[in-house]
mmCIF file of C-alpha atoms in Angstrom:
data_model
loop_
_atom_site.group_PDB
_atom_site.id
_atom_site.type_symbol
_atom_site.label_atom_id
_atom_site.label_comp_id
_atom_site.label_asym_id
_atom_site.label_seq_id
_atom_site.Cartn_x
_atom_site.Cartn_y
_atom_site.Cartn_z
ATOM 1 C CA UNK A 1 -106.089 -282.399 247.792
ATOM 2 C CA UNK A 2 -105.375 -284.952 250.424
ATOM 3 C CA UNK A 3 -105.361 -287.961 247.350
ATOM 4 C CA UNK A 4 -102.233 -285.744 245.610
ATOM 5 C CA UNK A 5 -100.561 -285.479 248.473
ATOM 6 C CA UNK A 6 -100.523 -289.191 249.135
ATOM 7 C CA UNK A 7 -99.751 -289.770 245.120
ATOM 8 C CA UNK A 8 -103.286 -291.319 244.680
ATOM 9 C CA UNK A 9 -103.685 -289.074 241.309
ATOM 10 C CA UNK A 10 -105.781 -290.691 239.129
ATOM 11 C CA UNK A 11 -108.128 -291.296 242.265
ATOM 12 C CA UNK A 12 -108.099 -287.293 242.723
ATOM 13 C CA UNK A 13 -108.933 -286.689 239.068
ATOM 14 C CA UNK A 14 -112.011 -289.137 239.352
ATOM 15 C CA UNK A 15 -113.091 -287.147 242.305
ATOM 16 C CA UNK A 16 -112.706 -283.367 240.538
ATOM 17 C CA UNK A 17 -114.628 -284.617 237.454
ATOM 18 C CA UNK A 18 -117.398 -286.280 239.315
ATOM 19 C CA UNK A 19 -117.798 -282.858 241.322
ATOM 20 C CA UNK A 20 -118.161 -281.003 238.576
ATOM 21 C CA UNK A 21 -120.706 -283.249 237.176
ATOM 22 C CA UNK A 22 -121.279 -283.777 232.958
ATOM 23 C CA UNK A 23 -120.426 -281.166 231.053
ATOM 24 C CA UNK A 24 -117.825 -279.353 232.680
ATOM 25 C CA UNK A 25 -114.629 -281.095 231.987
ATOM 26 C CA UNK A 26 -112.538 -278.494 230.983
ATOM 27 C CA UNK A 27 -113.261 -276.666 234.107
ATOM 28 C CA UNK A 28 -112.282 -279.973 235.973
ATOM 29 C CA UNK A 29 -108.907 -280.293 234.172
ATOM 30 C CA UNK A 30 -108.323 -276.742 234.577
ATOM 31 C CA UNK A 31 -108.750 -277.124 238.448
ATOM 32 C CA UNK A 32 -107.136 -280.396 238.734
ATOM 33 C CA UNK A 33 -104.190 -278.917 236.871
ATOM 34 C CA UNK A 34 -103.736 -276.017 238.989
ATOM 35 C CA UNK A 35 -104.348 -278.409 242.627
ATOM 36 C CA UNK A 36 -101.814 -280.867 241.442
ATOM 37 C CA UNK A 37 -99.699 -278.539 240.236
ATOM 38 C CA UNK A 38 -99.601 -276.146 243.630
ATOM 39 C CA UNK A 39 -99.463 -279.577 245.699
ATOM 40 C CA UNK A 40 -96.397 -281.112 243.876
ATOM 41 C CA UNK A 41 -94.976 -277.751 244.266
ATOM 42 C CA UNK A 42 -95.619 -277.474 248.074
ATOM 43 C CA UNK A 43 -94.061 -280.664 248.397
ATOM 44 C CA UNK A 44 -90.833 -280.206 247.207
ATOM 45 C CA UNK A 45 -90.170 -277.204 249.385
ATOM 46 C CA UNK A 46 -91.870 -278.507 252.194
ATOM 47 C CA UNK A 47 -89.655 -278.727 255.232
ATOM 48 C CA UNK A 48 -90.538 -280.131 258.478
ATOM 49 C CA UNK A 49 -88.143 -278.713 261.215
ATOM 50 C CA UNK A 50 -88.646 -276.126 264.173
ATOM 51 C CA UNK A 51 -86.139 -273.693 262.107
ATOM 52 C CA UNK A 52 -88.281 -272.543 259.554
ATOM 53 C CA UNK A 53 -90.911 -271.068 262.120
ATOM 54 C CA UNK A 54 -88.008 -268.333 262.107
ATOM 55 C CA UNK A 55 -86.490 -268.783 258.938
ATOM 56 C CA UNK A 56 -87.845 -265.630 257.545
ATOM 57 C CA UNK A 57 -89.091 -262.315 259.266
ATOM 58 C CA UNK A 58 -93.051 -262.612 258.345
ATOM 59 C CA UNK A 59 -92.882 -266.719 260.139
ATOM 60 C CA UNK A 60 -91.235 -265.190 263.376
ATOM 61 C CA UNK A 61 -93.867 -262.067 262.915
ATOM 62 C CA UNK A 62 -96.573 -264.934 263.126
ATOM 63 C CA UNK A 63 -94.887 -267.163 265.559
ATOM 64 C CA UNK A 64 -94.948 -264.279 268.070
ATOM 65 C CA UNK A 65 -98.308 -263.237 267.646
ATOM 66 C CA UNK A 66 -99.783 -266.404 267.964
ATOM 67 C CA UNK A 67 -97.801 -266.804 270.935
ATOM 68 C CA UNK A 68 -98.593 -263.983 272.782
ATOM 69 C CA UNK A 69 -102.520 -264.386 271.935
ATOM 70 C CA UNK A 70 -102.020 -267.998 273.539
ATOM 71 C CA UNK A 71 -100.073 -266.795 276.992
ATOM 72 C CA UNK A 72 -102.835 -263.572 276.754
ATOM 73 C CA UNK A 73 -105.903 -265.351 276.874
ATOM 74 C CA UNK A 74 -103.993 -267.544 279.750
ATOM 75 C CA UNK A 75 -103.334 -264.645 281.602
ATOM 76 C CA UNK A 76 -106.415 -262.706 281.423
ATOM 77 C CA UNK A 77 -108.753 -265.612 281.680
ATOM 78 C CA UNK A 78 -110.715 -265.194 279.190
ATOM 79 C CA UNK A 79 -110.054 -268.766 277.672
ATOM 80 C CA UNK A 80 -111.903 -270.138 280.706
ATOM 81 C CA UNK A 81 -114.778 -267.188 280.222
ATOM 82 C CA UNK A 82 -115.924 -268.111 276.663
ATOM 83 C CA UNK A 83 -115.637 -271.805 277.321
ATOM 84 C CA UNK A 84 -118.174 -271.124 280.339
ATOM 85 C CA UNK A 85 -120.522 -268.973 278.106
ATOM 86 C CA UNK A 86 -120.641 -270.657 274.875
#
């Protein structure tokens, strides 16, 4: 995944078929279709800006949760507690 994203295709491709060994090469196109194809996709709608954490009402749903399990676990301590114990 990380060669698509930095346009190192054929290098990707090489990898996929050598992980699915002799034999298998439809299955490797298959999946190297479907991973370059998702990639390329998340790349042309990626954005990279503070707004879209509350662009849409299921981001800001997950930006407050994950803030207020952050300033929780400061609160109560327990951050501190499982560190100790673990």
């Amino acid at each position: 995944r990380w060669l698509l994203e930095v346009d190192r295709d054929d290098e990707a491709k090489a990898v996929v078929y050598k992980l699915h060994g002799k034999g298998n090469e439809k299955a490797a196109e298959l999946e190297y279709a479907e991973m370059h194809d998702t990639i390329k996709a998340e790349a042309r709608i990626r954005t990279h800006s503070l707004r879209s954490l509350v662009s849409t009402v299921p981001m800001t749903r997950r930006l407050f949760v994950a803030v207020g399990v952050q300033v929780f676990t400061q609160f109560t301590g327990i951050n501190g507690t499982v560190v100790q114990y673990s």
